[in-house]
PDB file of C-alpha atoms in Angstrom:
ATOM      1  CA  UNK A  13       6.669   1.220   2.176  1.00 92.00           C
ATOM      2  CA  UNK A  14       7.883  -2.373   1.900  1.00 96.00           C
ATOM      3  CA  UNK A  15       8.933  -3.133  -1.663  1.00 95.00           C
ATOM      4  CA  UNK A  16       8.065  -6.841  -1.642  1.00 97.00           C
ATOM      5  CA  UNK A  17       4.537  -8.199  -1.785  1.00 97.00           C
ATOM      6  CA  UNK A  18       3.697 -10.137   1.379  1.00 98.00           C
ATOM      7  CA  UNK A  19       1.787 -13.397   0.931  1.00 98.00           C
ATOM      8  CA  UNK A  20      -0.434 -14.404   3.859  1.00 97.00           C
ATOM      9  CA  UNK A  21      -3.138 -16.995   4.417  1.00 96.00           C
ATOM     10  CA  UNK A  22      -6.263 -14.907   4.979  1.00 94.00           C
ATOM     11  CA  UNK A  23      -8.042 -11.582   5.504  1.00 94.00           C
ATOM     12  CA  UNK A  24      -7.337 -11.434   9.238  1.00 96.00           C
ATOM     13  CA  UNK A  25      -3.624 -11.807   8.477  1.00 97.00           C
ATOM     14  CA  UNK A  26      -3.862  -8.904   6.018  1.00 97.00           C
ATOM     15  CA  UNK A  27      -5.434  -6.730   8.716  1.00 97.00           C
ATOM     16  CA  UNK A  28      -2.732  -7.648  11.253  1.00 97.00           C
ATOM     17  CA  UNK A  29       0.157  -7.033   8.833  1.00 98.00           C
ATOM     18  CA  UNK A  30      -1.312  -3.706   7.677  1.00 97.00           C
ATOM     19  CA  UNK A  31      -1.396  -2.586  11.335  1.00 97.00           C
ATOM     20  CA  UNK A  32       2.369  -3.118  11.415  1.00 97.00           C
ATOM     21  CA  UNK A  33       3.599  -2.016   7.968  1.00 97.00           C
ATOM     22  CA  UNK A  34       2.636  -0.358   4.694  1.00 95.00           C
ATOM     23  CA  UNK A  35       2.786  -3.075   2.042  1.00 95.00           C
ATOM     24  CA  UNK A  36       0.931  -4.785  -0.774  1.00 95.00           C
ATOM     25  CA  UNK A  37      -0.462  -8.161   0.314  1.00 96.00           C
ATOM     26  CA  UNK A  38      -1.867 -11.257  -1.336  1.00 96.00           C
ATOM     27  CA  UNK A  39      -4.119 -13.657   0.550  1.00 95.00           C
ATOM     28  CA  UNK A  40      -4.084 -17.280  -0.568  1.00 95.00           C
ATOM     29  CA  UNK A  41      -7.341 -17.994   1.320  1.00 89.00           C
ATOM     30  CA  UNK A  42      -5.805 -20.870   3.255  1.00 81.00           C
ATOM     31  CA  UNK A  43      -5.829 -24.100   1.293  1.00 75.00           C
ATOM     32  CA  UNK A  44      -7.819 -22.293  -1.416  1.00 76.00           C
ATOM     33  CA  UNK A  45      -4.480 -21.754  -3.153  1.00 88.00           C
ATOM     34  CA  UNK A  46      -4.892 -22.456  -6.861  1.00 92.00           C
ATOM     35  CA  UNK A  47      -3.158 -21.763 -10.175  1.00 93.00           C
ATOM     36  CA  UNK A  48      -4.698 -18.275 -10.393  1.00 90.00           C
ATOM     37  CA  UNK A  49      -3.206 -17.337  -6.998  1.00 93.00           C
ATOM     38  CA  UNK A  50       0.151 -18.936  -7.893  1.00 95.00           C
ATOM     39  CA  UNK A  51       0.241 -16.876 -11.108  1.00 94.00           C
ATOM     40  CA  UNK A  52      -0.510 -13.729  -9.116  1.00 93.00           C
ATOM     41  CA  UNK A  53       2.361 -14.571  -6.735  1.00 96.00           C
ATOM     42  CA  UNK A  54       4.679 -15.256  -9.709  1.00 96.00           C
ATOM     43  CA  UNK A  55       3.839 -11.859 -11.173  1.00 94.00           C
ATOM     44  CA  UNK A  56       4.474 -10.205  -7.806  1.00 95.00           C
ATOM     45  CA  UNK A  57       7.826 -12.009  -7.529  1.00 97.00           C
ATOM     46  CA  UNK A  58       8.795 -10.879 -11.024  1.00 95.00           C
ATOM     47  CA  UNK A  59       7.852  -7.237 -10.411  1.00 93.00           C
ATOM     48  CA  UNK A  60       8.563  -6.641  -6.720  1.00 94.00           C
ATOM     49  CA  UNK A  61       9.736  -9.746  -4.903  1.00 97.00           C
ATOM     50  CA  UNK A  62       7.674 -11.791  -2.456  1.00 98.00           C
ATOM     51  CA  UNK A  63       7.819 -12.522   1.255  1.00 98.00           C
ATOM     52  CA  UNK A  64       5.840 -15.566   2.405  1.00 98.00           C
ATOM     53  CA  UNK A  65       4.403 -15.000   5.881  1.00 98.00           C
ATOM     54  CA  UNK A  66       2.167 -17.931   6.824  1.00 97.00           C
ATOM     55  CA  UNK A  67       0.935 -19.193  10.175  1.00 97.00           C
ATOM     56  CA  UNK A  68       3.353 -21.125  12.415  1.00 97.00           C
ATOM     57  CA  UNK A  69       1.381 -24.373  12.147  1.00 96.00           C
ATOM     58  CA  UNK A  70       1.149 -27.444   9.911  1.00 95.00           C
ATOM     59  CA  UNK A  71      -1.199 -25.786   7.391  1.00 94.00           C
ATOM     60  CA  UNK A  72       0.954 -22.648   7.197  1.00 96.00           C
ATOM     61  CA  UNK A  73       4.094 -24.682   6.540  1.00 96.00           C
ATOM     62  CA  UNK A  74       2.330 -26.730   3.885  1.00 95.00           C
ATOM     63  CA  UNK A  75       1.171 -23.562   2.092  1.00 96.00           C
ATOM     64  CA  UNK A  76       4.697 -22.097   2.390  1.00 97.00           C
ATOM     65  CA  UNK A  77       6.161 -25.255   0.765  1.00 96.00           C
ATOM     66  CA  UNK A  78       3.608 -25.233  -2.071  1.00 96.00           C
ATOM     67  CA  UNK A  79       4.424 -21.618  -2.933  1.00 97.00           C
ATOM     68  CA  UNK A  80       8.192 -22.023  -2.525  1.00 97.00           C
ATOM     69  CA  UNK A  81       8.185 -25.010  -4.849  1.00 96.00           C
ATOM     70  CA  UNK A  82       6.278 -23.160  -7.582  1.00 97.00           C
ATOM     71  CA  UNK A  83       7.681 -19.630  -7.193  1.00 97.00           C
ATOM     72  CA  UNK A  84      11.483 -19.537  -6.928  1.00 95.00           C
ATOM     73  CA  UNK A  85      13.583 -17.209  -4.779  1.00 96.00           C
ATOM     74  CA  UNK A  86      10.887 -15.942  -2.424  1.00 97.00           C
ATOM     75  CA  UNK A  87      11.828 -14.605   1.003  1.00 98.00           C
ATOM     76  CA  UNK A  88      10.366 -16.004   4.215  1.00 98.00           C
ATOM     77  CA  UNK A  89       9.107 -14.346   7.399  1.00 98.00           C
ATOM     78  CA  UNK A  90       8.444 -16.440  10.484  1.00 98.00           C
ATOM     79  CA  UNK A  91       6.893 -16.058  13.911  1.00 98.00           C
ATOM     80  CA  UNK A  92       6.931 -18.663  16.653  1.00 97.00           C
ATOM     81  CA  UNK A  93       3.805 -20.508  17.743  1.00 96.00           C
ATOM     82  CA  UNK A  94       4.018 -18.683  21.067  1.00 96.00           C
ATOM     83  CA  UNK A  95       4.097 -15.273  19.307  1.00 97.00           C
ATOM     84  CA  UNK A  96       1.092 -16.221  17.146  1.00 96.00           C
ATOM     85  CA  UNK A  97      -1.137 -17.850  19.752  1.00 95.00           C
ATOM     86  CA  UNK A  98      -4.118 -16.174  21.363  1.00 95.00           C
ATOM     87  CA  UNK A  99      -6.893 -18.036  23.181  1.00 94.00           C
ATOM     88  CA  UNK A 100      -5.708 -21.335  21.685  1.00 91.00           C
ATOM     89  CA  UNK A 101      -5.794 -20.018  18.110  1.00 94.00           C
ATOM     90  CA  UNK A 102      -2.499 -19.973  16.174  1.00 95.00           C
ATOM     91  CA  UNK A 103      -1.933 -17.483  13.362  1.00 95.00           C
ATOM     92  CA  UNK A 104      -0.205 -14.376  12.067  1.00 97.00           C
ATOM     93  CA  UNK A 105      -3.413 -12.461  12.865  1.00 97.00           C
ATOM     94  CA  UNK A 106      -2.676 -12.943  16.592  1.00 97.00           C
ATOM     95  CA  UNK A 107       0.847 -11.501  16.491  1.00 97.00           C
ATOM     96  CA  UNK A 108       1.597  -8.007  17.754  1.00 97.00           C
ATOM     97  CA  UNK A 109       2.664  -5.316  15.267  1.00 97.00           C
ATOM     98  CA  UNK A 110       6.139  -5.413  16.831  1.00 97.00           C
ATOM     99  CA  UNK A 111       6.413  -9.183  16.277  1.00 98.00           C
ATOM    100  CA  UNK A 112       5.248  -8.829  12.669  1.00 98.00           C
ATOM    101  CA  UNK A 113       7.752  -6.044  11.999  1.00 97.00           C
ATOM    102  CA  UNK A 114      10.581  -8.095  13.537  1.00 97.00           C
ATOM    103  CA  UNK A 115       9.672 -11.138  11.395  1.00 97.00           C
ATOM    104  CA  UNK A 116       9.600  -9.047   8.218  1.00 97.00           C
ATOM    105  CA  UNK A 117      12.850  -7.327   9.173  1.00 96.00           C
ATOM    106  CA  UNK A 118      14.478 -10.745   9.606  1.00 96.00           C
ATOM    107  CA  UNK A 119      13.251 -11.643   6.093  1.00 96.00           C
ATOM    108  CA  UNK A 120      15.332  -8.654   4.903  1.00 95.00           C
ATOM    109  CA  UNK A 121      12.605  -6.612   3.246  1.00 93.00           C
ATOM    110  CA  UNK A 122      13.503  -3.594   1.164  1.00 92.00           C
ATOM    111  CA  UNK A 123      11.975  -0.156   1.566  1.00 93.00           C
ATOM    112  CA  UNK A 124      10.871   2.013  -1.323  1.00 90.00           C
ATOM    113  CA  UNK A 125       9.099   5.305  -1.770  1.00 90.00           C
ATOM    114  CA  UNK A 126       5.381   5.025  -2.327  1.00 89.00           C
ATOM    115  CA  UNK A 127       4.624   5.545  -6.036  1.00 90.00           C
ATOM    116  CA  UNK A 128       1.818   7.812  -7.180  1.00 92.00           C
ATOM    117  CA  UNK A 129       1.955   7.407 -10.938  1.00 94.00           C
ATOM    118  CA  UNK A 130      -1.757   6.568 -11.192  1.00 97.00           C
ATOM    119  CA  UNK A 131      -4.673   8.344  -9.518  1.00 96.00           C
ATOM    120  CA  UNK A 132      -8.457   8.557  -9.671  1.00 96.00           C
ATOM    121  CA  UNK A 133      -8.274  10.944 -12.643  1.00 97.00           C
ATOM    122  CA  UNK A 134      -6.534   8.205 -14.641  1.00 96.00           C
ATOM    123  CA  UNK A 135      -9.256   5.755 -13.660  1.00 96.00           C
ATOM    124  CA  UNK A 136     -11.928   8.159 -14.942  1.00 96.00           C
ATOM    125  CA  UNK A 137     -10.026   9.127 -18.115  1.00 95.00           C
ATOM    126  CA  UNK A 138      -9.334   5.502 -19.084  1.00 95.00           C
ATOM    127  CA  UNK A 139     -12.927   4.486 -18.235  1.00 94.00           C
ATOM    128  CA  UNK A 140     -11.917   2.178 -15.394  1.00 96.00           C
ATOM    129  CA  UNK A 141     -14.442   3.861 -13.091  1.00 96.00           C
ATOM    130  CA  UNK A 142     -17.622   5.895 -13.630  1.00 94.00           C
ATOM    131  CA  UNK A 143     -18.376   3.945 -16.820  1.00 93.00           C
ATOM    132  CA  UNK A 144     -20.948   1.246 -17.476  1.00 93.00           C
ATOM    133  CA  UNK A 145     -18.205  -1.251 -18.435  1.00 92.00           C
ATOM    134  CA  UNK A 146     -15.617  -0.083 -15.866  1.00 95.00           C
ATOM    135  CA  UNK A 147     -15.772  -3.233 -13.734  1.00 96.00           C
ATOM    136  CA  UNK A 148     -15.411  -5.453 -16.800  1.00 95.00           C
ATOM    137  CA  UNK A 149     -12.471  -3.342 -18.053  1.00 95.00           C
ATOM    138  CA  UNK A 150     -10.682  -3.448 -14.654  1.00 97.00           C
ATOM    139  CA  UNK A 151     -11.142  -7.204 -14.566  1.00 96.00           C
ATOM    140  CA  UNK A 152      -9.703  -7.664 -18.080  1.00 96.00           C
ATOM    141  CA  UNK A 153      -6.874  -5.168 -17.501  1.00 96.00           C
ATOM    142  CA  UNK A 154      -5.979  -6.718 -14.143  1.00 95.00           C
ATOM    143  CA  UNK A 155      -5.719 -10.114 -15.822  1.00 94.00           C
ATOM    144  CA  UNK A 156      -3.628  -8.710 -18.663  1.00 95.00           C
ATOM    145  CA  UNK A 157      -1.220  -6.974 -16.274  1.00 95.00           C
ATOM    146  CA  UNK A 158      -1.157  -9.910 -13.858  1.00 92.00           C
ATOM    147  CA  UNK A 159      -2.336  -7.853 -10.870  1.00 93.00           C
ATOM    148  CA  UNK A 160      -5.845  -9.270 -10.549  1.00 91.00           C
ATOM    149  CA  UNK A 161      -9.205  -7.585 -10.140  1.00 92.00           C
ATOM    150  CA  UNK A 162      -9.905  -4.847  -7.638  1.00 93.00           C
ATOM    151  CA  UNK A 163     -12.369  -2.039  -7.091  1.00 96.00           C
ATOM    152  CA  UNK A 164     -11.227   1.399  -8.291  1.00 95.00           C
ATOM    153  CA  UNK A 165      -9.307   2.238  -5.129  1.00 95.00           C
ATOM    154  CA  UNK A 166      -7.623  -1.176  -4.913  1.00 94.00           C
ATOM    155  CA  UNK A 167      -6.779  -1.018  -8.607  1.00 96.00           C
ATOM    156  CA  UNK A 168      -4.989   2.328  -8.277  1.00 97.00           C
ATOM    157  CA  UNK A 169      -3.021   0.952  -5.324  1.00 94.00           C
ATOM    158  CA  UNK A 170      -2.002  -2.163  -7.267  1.00 94.00           C
ATOM    159  CA  UNK A 171      -1.001  -0.190 -10.366  1.00 96.00           C
ATOM    160  CA  UNK A 172       1.266   1.960  -8.205  1.00 95.00           C
ATOM    161  CA  UNK A 173       2.556  -0.790  -5.896  1.00 92.00           C
ATOM    162  CA  UNK A 174       3.365  -3.226  -8.697  1.00 92.00           C
ATOM    163  CA  UNK A 175       5.423  -0.629 -10.551  1.00 91.00           C
ATOM    164  CA  UNK A 176       3.210  -0.551 -13.641  1.00 94.00           C
ATOM    165  CA  UNK A 177       4.376   2.242 -15.962  1.00 95.00           C
ATOM    166  CA  UNK A 178       2.091   4.242 -18.256  1.00 94.00           C
ATOM    167  CA  UNK A 179       3.475   2.668 -21.452  1.00 96.00           C
ATOM    168  CA  UNK A 180       2.795  -0.859 -20.192  1.00 96.00           C
ATOM    169  CA  UNK A 181      -0.629   0.248 -18.923  1.00 97.00           C
ATOM    170  CA  UNK A 182      -1.617   1.797 -22.267  1.00 95.00           C
ATOM    171  CA  UNK A 183      -0.406  -1.206 -24.290  1.00 96.00           C
ATOM    172  CA  UNK A 184      -2.474  -3.516 -22.082  1.00 96.00           C
ATOM    173  CA  UNK A 185      -5.498  -1.206 -22.424  1.00 94.00           C
ATOM    174  CA  UNK A 186      -5.193  -1.200 -26.212  1.00 93.00           C
ATOM    175  CA  UNK A 187      -5.099  -4.996 -26.207  1.00 93.00           C
ATOM    176  CA  UNK A 188      -8.147  -5.430 -23.981  1.00 94.00           C
ATOM    177  CA  UNK A 189     -10.083  -2.714 -25.849  1.00 89.00           C
ATOM    178  CA  UNK A 190      -9.474  -4.601 -29.086  1.00 88.00           C
ATOM    179  CA  UNK A 191     -10.510  -7.918 -27.488  1.00 87.00           C
ATOM    180  CA  UNK A 192     -13.589  -6.360 -25.875  1.00 84.00           C
ATOM    181  CA  UNK A 193     -14.471  -4.489 -29.065  1.00 79.00           C
ATOM    182  CA  UNK A 194     -14.585  -1.368 -26.931  1.00 71.00           C
ATOM    183  CA  UNK A 195     -13.587   1.104 -29.615  1.00 66.00           C
ATOM    184  CA  UNK A 196     -10.534   3.254 -30.259  1.00 62.00           C
ATOM    185  CA  UNK A 197      -9.141   5.839 -27.918  1.00 62.00           C
ATOM    186  CA  UNK A 198      -6.345   8.327 -28.334  1.00 61.00           C
ATOM    187  CA  UNK A 199      -4.154   7.117 -25.497  1.00 61.00           C
TER     188      UNK A 199
END
């Protein structure tokens, strides 16, 4: 698994990159990049490192510059316009898995073992799934940990991929439970 979080422009880019490598990805939704997304990228950089992998066009370069200016020391992966063009459309989503892997390799990604500290049993035990307020709790906890909201499956993946440890997880849960007036648990 690639250690760094890969930042791409959209959902189709996520699909293309996931065909090539096992990695955590953040989509900036094109020019929809905002402070919330920048904060998510900052948190990813702090915890794991970030590789920016945007389209080889004007918009992609502009997004790359915005992120680079606001999040220091990120790595960069590039493909050529020729490698990313299909039927007149330019983008990472058009690149072959081999091209994507080469671009990420050139960015000098690191490899790490896939973590499995958290699982579905944790989600049930800590009332982050199968509970009437589970969605609300995942949202609050994701914000507190800086990993964002996700459904149960996505949340487990993010907890593991972002290197969240149980102590940090429990402290964040205690804080959100107090703020949400959720009650006391014996964590």
